[in-house]
Amino acid sequence: MKVVVIGAQWGDEGKGKMVDYLAKNAQIVVRYSGGPNAGHSIVTGGKTYALHQVPSGILYPEKKVYLGAGMVIDPEALFNELQMLKDNGINWEGRVFISDRAHIILPKYRQMDKDRDAARPRPIGTTGRGIGITYGEKANRDGLRLADLDWKEKISEYTGEDKAYLDKYMDRLLSMRVDLTAEMWAHRKDNILFEGAQGAMLDIDSGTYPYVSSGPSCAAGAAVGSGIGPHDLDTIVGIFKAYETRVGNGPMPSEFNNETESELCDYVRNTGHEFGVTTGRARRCGYLDLVALRYACRVNSLDGLVLTHLDIYDEMDQIEACVAYDINGKIVTDFPANVDAMNNAKPILEKFEGWKTNLKACKSYDDLPKNAKAYIEFIEDFTSTPVTIVSVGSDREETFVRADPWEKDSAKKLAK
C-alpha cells in the first residue's frame, strides 16, 4: 500500500504527528516536497522532536526515510538536525537517504530570499530560508542537484564561499545520495508513506497564489516528488485542525477579527500552542473554513480527512465554522482564485453546541460526546469526505482511528 499524507489547510495541521503515527505500518517514509521551512512536531515518550527536513518516520528505529526529488535541501540545517537526533539517542545512520534529483540550497540564498520579499509591493511573508530562491533556480534550469555534485563541469561553476560550503558537505551528501525511482521500484511491494510539507492551500498551483510556497504541497506532488506515477498511490488523506491557522501574509477569510474577537483568538492560539516550529512566529487564527476545506478535498482527491486539535474546544459553550463567504454582498460557496475577492470575503458562520467535556479522557471515537460527533458529521456532509481519524492530543495514544488508511477502501466503507 502507498499512503499519502498532506496538509488540507495552510500548513501546521499536525502532519508530523500523523506521519509518525501511520509510519508504524510502513517500511519506508518519503518526504516529497518543501525544505527547512517546514516544521513537523512529534511527541512521544515524553519528548518533543521538531523535524524540518528529515521525514517524521525516523523515530522508528527500523524505518528507512527518503528526502524526495521535490525537496530543496539545506545541508547545514540537515546535518544539524541529524546531530540533534543522534544526541537524543536516535540512530539515523544507514536509514536516511536523499534523492539525487533533489536541489541544494546555498547559504547566500537565505539573504536573497529575504531581500526579494522585502522588495515586493506585497510581501509574501517568507521564512527566509532560501526556499523560494532555490525553487526559482530550479525552474530557471540553473539549480544544483545532488546528481550534479560529481559533474566536474557543473561544480567548477561554483567558487569562493559557495565552493567552500559544498566541499564541506560533499562527501556526506554523496554517501546518502540514491536513485529514488529505483528505490521505489525495489520496494514496490512494501508499505510506503509519503509525507507532504506545508498545506494544500499553499500549493504553488492550487493555493492562494501568490501567497503560497514555492513547491508542490498538493497530493499530486507525492508522485512527482518521489519518482513514481500517480497510479501507484492507493490512499490520500488530508490533515486539518478543528479551526484555521496561517503563517505569513495572504488571504484568510475566516480569520478572527483582531478588534472584536481578540480574546477568542488569544484563547485558541495559546491553548493550541499556535507558534511556528521553524520561526516561532505567532500564527494567525480563525474559524474552521469549510469552503476552503471542501476545495482541498476536491482538488486533491482526498479519500479521508484527519481531524486534529478537536480538544481545543473542550471548554467552550458554543463553536462556529465558516460555511460560505460574503464577497461584496454576494454569497459565495466555492473557493475563489482571485486574491482581491478573498481579501474582501467575510465569513458566514454556522453555530454548533459545545460539549464541555475533556476529550483527552475519551479512549475511542465511540466515547466522544454527542455534540463533538455532530460537529464531525457536519464536516463530513459538507465536504463529502469521511473523517477517518480524530486526534485529541499530541501524543500517539490520543488518536482514534475510524478507518485505517493502510486498509484498501476502508474510507469508502466508512462513508457508506
XYZ file of C-alpha atoms in Angstrom:
416
model
C 0.000 0.000 0.000
C 1.082 3.544 -0.773
C -0.422 6.223 1.504
C -0.074 9.977 1.011
C -0.439 12.436 3.900
C -0.950 16.112 3.081
C -1.995 19.180 4.990
C -5.510 20.215 3.979
C -5.230 23.827 5.172
C -2.392 26.397 5.259
C 0.091 24.114 6.997
C 0.710 23.350 10.689
C -2.218 20.912 10.805
C -0.429 18.146 12.695
C 1.141 16.240 9.799
C 4.200 15.335 11.857
C 2.182 13.510 14.474
C 0.054 11.687 11.914
C 3.007 10.628 9.767
C 4.710 9.363 12.901
C 1.524 7.523 13.904
C 0.932 5.953 10.481
C 4.612 5.131 9.984
C 4.366 2.177 12.363
C 2.804 0.196 9.493
C 5.199 1.439 6.809
C 8.588 0.125 5.832
C 9.572 3.402 4.165
C 8.668 7.084 4.628
C 9.286 9.604 1.824
C 9.143 13.363 2.307
C 8.354 14.594 -1.183
C 8.388 18.419 -1.086
C 9.486 21.534 0.751
C 12.656 22.222 2.683
C 13.794 23.552 6.074
C 10.821 25.937 6.146
C 8.616 23.012 7.257
C 8.280 22.235 10.958
C 6.820 18.893 11.988
C 6.489 18.286 15.745
C 6.283 14.794 17.223
C 5.620 14.000 20.888
C 6.499 10.515 22.068
C 7.827 9.085 25.297
C 7.560 12.475 26.955
C 9.897 14.063 24.400
C 9.110 16.556 21.672
C 11.059 16.348 18.417
C 10.978 19.245 15.941
C 11.808 17.993 12.451
C 12.316 20.250 9.457
C 13.770 18.167 6.636
C 14.043 14.617 7.948
C 10.831 12.607 7.376
C 8.800 12.056 10.546
C 9.154 8.262 10.384
C 12.783 8.486 11.513
C 11.814 7.919 15.160
C 11.051 4.266 14.403
C 14.453 2.511 14.558
C 13.736 0.043 11.732
C 12.337 2.502 9.156
C 14.128 3.885 6.118
C 13.375 7.505 5.238
C 13.959 9.371 1.995
C 14.205 13.069 1.171
C 12.475 13.246 -2.192
C 13.178 14.740 -5.592
C 10.671 17.529 -4.949
C 12.578 18.774 -1.912
C 15.190 21.512 -1.634
C 17.941 20.547 0.793
C 19.867 22.812 3.157
C 22.921 20.651 4.006
C 23.950 22.665 7.076
C 20.440 22.548 8.566
C 20.038 18.878 7.625
C 23.187 17.704 9.375
C 22.409 19.835 12.429
C 19.032 18.118 12.564
C 20.611 14.686 12.215
C 23.037 15.530 15.025
C 20.078 16.550 17.210
C 18.515 13.151 16.589
C 21.756 11.381 17.438
C 22.103 13.416 20.633
C 18.623 12.203 21.590
C 19.502 8.561 21.047
C 18.032 8.190 17.551
C 20.423 6.194 15.368
C 19.809 7.530 11.868
C 22.917 6.371 10.032
C 22.192 3.992 7.184
C 18.482 4.904 7.294
C 18.375 8.418 5.790
C 18.712 8.826 2.027
C 18.379 11.757 -0.394
C 17.106 11.656 -3.953
C 19.799 12.500 -6.490
C 17.260 14.829 -8.135
C 16.740 16.993 -5.013
C 18.102 20.538 -5.249
C 20.599 22.160 -2.881
C 20.105 25.448 -1.018
C 23.242 27.603 -0.892
C 23.773 29.909 2.146
C 23.569 33.085 0.055
C 20.028 32.147 -0.991
C 18.735 32.905 2.516
C 19.560 36.603 2.356
C 18.477 36.744 -1.286
C 15.124 35.286 -0.181
C 14.670 37.980 2.490
C 15.777 40.789 0.174
C 13.440 39.713 -2.611
C 10.460 39.533 -0.260
C 11.256 42.931 1.265
C 11.374 44.465 -2.218
C 7.914 43.179 -3.193
C 4.998 45.647 -3.213
C 3.055 42.963 -1.353
C 5.493 40.795 0.671
C 4.700 37.085 0.881
C 5.981 36.697 4.438
C 8.707 34.186 3.561
C 10.561 32.290 6.279
C 13.818 33.491 4.723
C 15.277 30.000 4.425
C 16.222 30.313 0.765
C 13.407 28.048 -0.356
C 11.905 30.346 -2.994
C 15.293 31.226 -4.480
C 16.232 27.545 -4.800
C 12.932 26.593 -6.442
C 13.352 29.614 -8.718
C 16.815 28.436 -9.759
C 15.308 25.021 -10.390
C 12.549 26.454 -12.609
C 15.113 28.569 -14.468
C 17.205 25.416 -15.025
C 20.152 26.908 -13.186
C 19.871 24.917 -9.947
C 22.272 22.442 -8.373
C 21.070 18.882 -7.700
C 22.723 16.121 -5.716
C 23.124 14.343 -9.059
C 25.416 17.196 -10.136
C 27.872 17.002 -7.242
C 30.303 14.811 -9.170
C 29.710 16.566 -12.516
C 33.056 18.359 -12.721
C 31.998 20.871 -15.351
C 28.960 21.938 -13.310
C 30.770 22.077 -9.970
C 33.531 24.206 -11.495
C 30.941 26.993 -11.829
C 30.914 27.370 -8.024
C 33.763 29.359 -6.478
C 34.655 31.131 -3.250
C 32.218 30.699 -0.388
C 29.889 28.526 -2.478
C 32.691 26.066 -3.268
C 33.904 26.004 0.341
C 30.377 25.283 1.515
C 29.851 22.458 -0.966
C 33.264 20.954 -0.199
C 32.358 20.867 3.495
C 29.299 18.672 2.926
C 30.182 16.920 -0.350
C 31.255 13.511 0.962
C 28.370 13.208 3.416
C 25.809 14.158 0.787
C 27.239 11.728 -1.735
C 27.130 8.909 0.823
C 23.362 9.455 1.235
C 22.512 10.017 -2.426
C 20.227 7.480 -4.160
C 18.225 6.964 -7.344
C 14.794 7.356 -5.765
C 12.834 5.848 -8.666
C 14.987 2.733 -8.498
C 14.486 2.582 -4.716
C 10.721 2.916 -5.028
C 10.633 0.158 -7.634
C 12.754 -2.132 -5.461
C 10.333 -1.563 -2.565
C 7.154 -1.543 -4.651
C 5.626 -4.386 -2.613
C 6.244 -2.617 0.710
C 4.042 -0.151 2.565
C 5.313 3.329 1.717
C 4.144 6.514 3.412
C 4.503 9.806 1.527
C 4.783 12.933 3.665
C 3.930 16.362 2.302
C 5.027 19.748 3.620
C 3.074 22.954 4.228
C -0.602 22.593 3.215
C -2.883 22.257 0.214
C -3.816 25.933 0.329
C -0.127 26.838 -0.059
C 0.395 24.762 -3.190
C 2.103 26.705 -5.976
C -0.718 25.937 -8.453
C -3.899 25.332 -6.455
C -3.196 27.510 -3.410
C -3.811 31.197 -2.717
C -1.244 32.376 -5.258
C 0.981 34.380 -4.962
C 0.824 33.865 -1.198
C 1.949 30.254 -1.465
C 5.001 28.084 -1.039
C 7.351 27.669 -3.994
C 6.891 23.914 -4.347
C 4.111 21.368 -4.652
C 2.229 20.733 -1.406
C -0.687 19.049 -3.176
C -1.313 15.297 -3.251
C -0.149 15.063 -6.865
C 3.259 16.237 -5.672
C 3.736 12.879 -3.965
C 4.140 11.214 -7.355
C 6.212 13.994 -8.928
C 8.478 14.351 -5.899
C 9.009 10.652 -5.252
C 9.822 9.316 -8.683
C 6.690 7.241 -9.186
C 3.492 7.507 -11.211
C 0.093 8.567 -9.827
C -1.430 5.103 -10.378
C 0.903 3.787 -7.661
C -0.791 5.898 -4.956
C -3.514 3.983 -3.093
C -4.851 6.292 -0.371
C -4.689 10.062 0.140
C -5.535 11.591 3.497
C -5.671 15.279 4.394
C -4.924 16.610 7.873
C -6.920 19.557 9.191
C -7.409 21.292 12.507
C -10.772 21.994 14.115
C -10.001 25.663 13.453
C -7.878 27.575 10.938
C -4.336 28.947 11.158
C -1.975 30.604 8.742
C 1.612 31.901 8.929
C 2.736 34.853 6.846
C 0.707 37.069 4.557
C -2.156 36.233 2.232
C -5.940 35.906 2.349
C -7.635 34.032 5.172
C -11.398 34.721 5.051
C -12.260 33.089 8.376
C -9.547 34.867 10.401
C -10.642 36.160 13.795
C -11.287 39.901 13.891
C -8.499 41.496 15.940
C -10.818 44.182 17.302
C -13.898 42.167 18.239
C -12.530 38.623 18.626
C -9.071 39.162 20.126
C -9.962 37.230 23.290
C -11.120 34.215 21.259
C -8.011 34.443 19.097
C -5.697 34.514 22.127
C -7.525 31.551 23.656
C -7.196 29.407 20.514
C -3.593 30.463 19.877
C -2.403 29.824 23.418
C -4.416 26.660 24.025
C -3.388 25.234 20.657
C 0.248 26.394 21.023
C -0.013 28.140 17.672
C 3.531 29.341 17.273
C 5.753 28.284 14.370
C 8.077 25.314 14.931
C 10.612 26.777 12.500
C 10.248 30.525 13.106
C 8.498 30.858 16.475
C 6.082 33.335 14.877
C 2.558 33.546 16.280
C 0.148 32.016 13.775
C -2.927 33.814 12.539
C -6.026 32.019 13.829
C -9.641 31.780 12.730
C -12.789 29.703 12.452
C -12.639 26.405 10.589
C -13.078 27.326 6.911
C -15.221 24.574 5.429
C -15.331 26.235 2.000
C -11.542 26.026 1.760
C -11.511 22.508 3.240
C -14.045 21.238 0.704
C -11.932 22.759 -2.076
C -8.851 20.967 -0.706
C -10.772 17.675 -0.665
C -11.810 18.104 -4.285
C -8.536 19.330 -5.769
C -6.535 16.594 -4.008
C -8.989 13.675 -4.388
C -8.876 13.057 -0.644
C -10.068 9.623 0.429
C -10.309 10.680 4.043
C -9.763 13.527 6.474
C -7.820 13.501 9.733
C -9.173 15.951 12.318
C -6.677 17.281 14.880
C -6.875 19.688 17.836
C -10.539 18.927 18.442
C -9.840 19.149 22.187
C -9.161 22.906 21.887
C -12.927 23.460 22.054
C -13.453 21.417 25.245
C -14.270 24.415 27.461
C -16.378 26.386 25.011
C -20.169 26.634 25.232
C -20.509 27.186 21.510
C -18.269 26.932 18.464
C -18.612 28.287 14.938
C -17.403 27.330 11.463
C -17.359 29.172 8.141
C -19.771 27.669 5.582
C -19.776 30.413 2.901
C -18.330 33.820 2.094
C -19.984 37.185 1.666
C -17.939 38.920 -1.046
C -19.179 42.432 -1.720
C -22.747 41.385 -0.939
C -22.660 38.157 -2.967
C -22.856 34.765 -1.240
C -20.019 32.553 -2.485
C -19.762 28.838 -1.683
C -16.850 27.861 -3.936
C -13.262 28.814 -3.164
C -12.196 31.694 -5.478
C -8.785 32.130 -7.110
C -8.881 35.941 -7.088
C -6.876 37.369 -4.186
C -8.811 40.636 -4.120
C -12.078 38.722 -3.792
C -10.581 36.660 -0.973
C -9.373 39.756 0.845
C -12.908 41.164 0.732
C -14.563 37.925 1.821
C -16.433 37.921 5.112
C -17.147 34.537 6.718
C -20.721 33.314 7.032
C -20.746 31.257 10.198
C -22.744 28.294 11.425
C -23.063 27.713 15.164
C -22.589 24.378 16.959
C -23.210 23.476 20.562
C -20.079 22.747 22.573
C -19.528 19.550 24.549
C -17.909 20.805 27.800
C -16.021 17.529 28.112
C -12.353 16.650 28.453
C -11.808 14.759 25.197
C -8.415 13.513 26.357
C -10.308 11.305 28.811
C -12.017 9.525 25.898
C -10.479 6.224 24.838
C -12.170 5.780 21.464
C -14.306 7.560 18.905
C -17.408 5.999 20.430
C -16.570 7.719 23.736
C -16.755 11.192 22.196
C -19.704 13.302 23.385
C -22.737 13.650 21.142
C -22.061 17.285 20.225
C -18.467 16.543 19.183
C -19.713 13.776 16.895
C -22.366 16.117 15.479
C -19.651 18.638 14.608
C -17.630 15.915 12.860
C -20.664 14.630 10.970
C -21.435 18.122 9.713
C -17.882 18.419 8.372
C -18.238 15.073 6.604
C -21.527 16.056 5.000
C -20.250 19.475 3.934
C -17.033 18.181 2.351
C -18.442 14.823 1.115
C -15.345 13.267 2.683
C -15.244 10.945 5.717
C -13.273 11.886 8.812
C -11.250 8.704 9.183
C -9.048 9.656 12.147
C -9.610 12.018 15.076
C -6.783 13.348 17.262
C -7.490 14.832 20.688
C -3.908 15.450 21.788
C -0.274 15.492 20.721
C 0.642 12.008 21.939
C 0.445 8.955 19.694
C -2.092 7.337 22.000
C -4.537 10.253 21.780
C -5.678 9.130 18.337
C -8.936 7.442 17.308
C -8.864 5.532 14.026
C -12.240 5.012 12.366
C -10.871 3.779 9.029
C -7.276 2.594 8.676
C -5.554 4.227 5.654
C -3.469 1.058 5.263
C -6.618 -0.980 4.564
C -7.696 -0.515 0.976
C -11.106 1.171 0.556
C -11.624 1.444 4.327
C -12.578 5.127 3.950
C -15.209 4.225 1.347
C -16.751 1.713 3.731
C -16.919 4.360 6.457
C -18.535 6.840 4.061
C -21.324 4.346 3.347
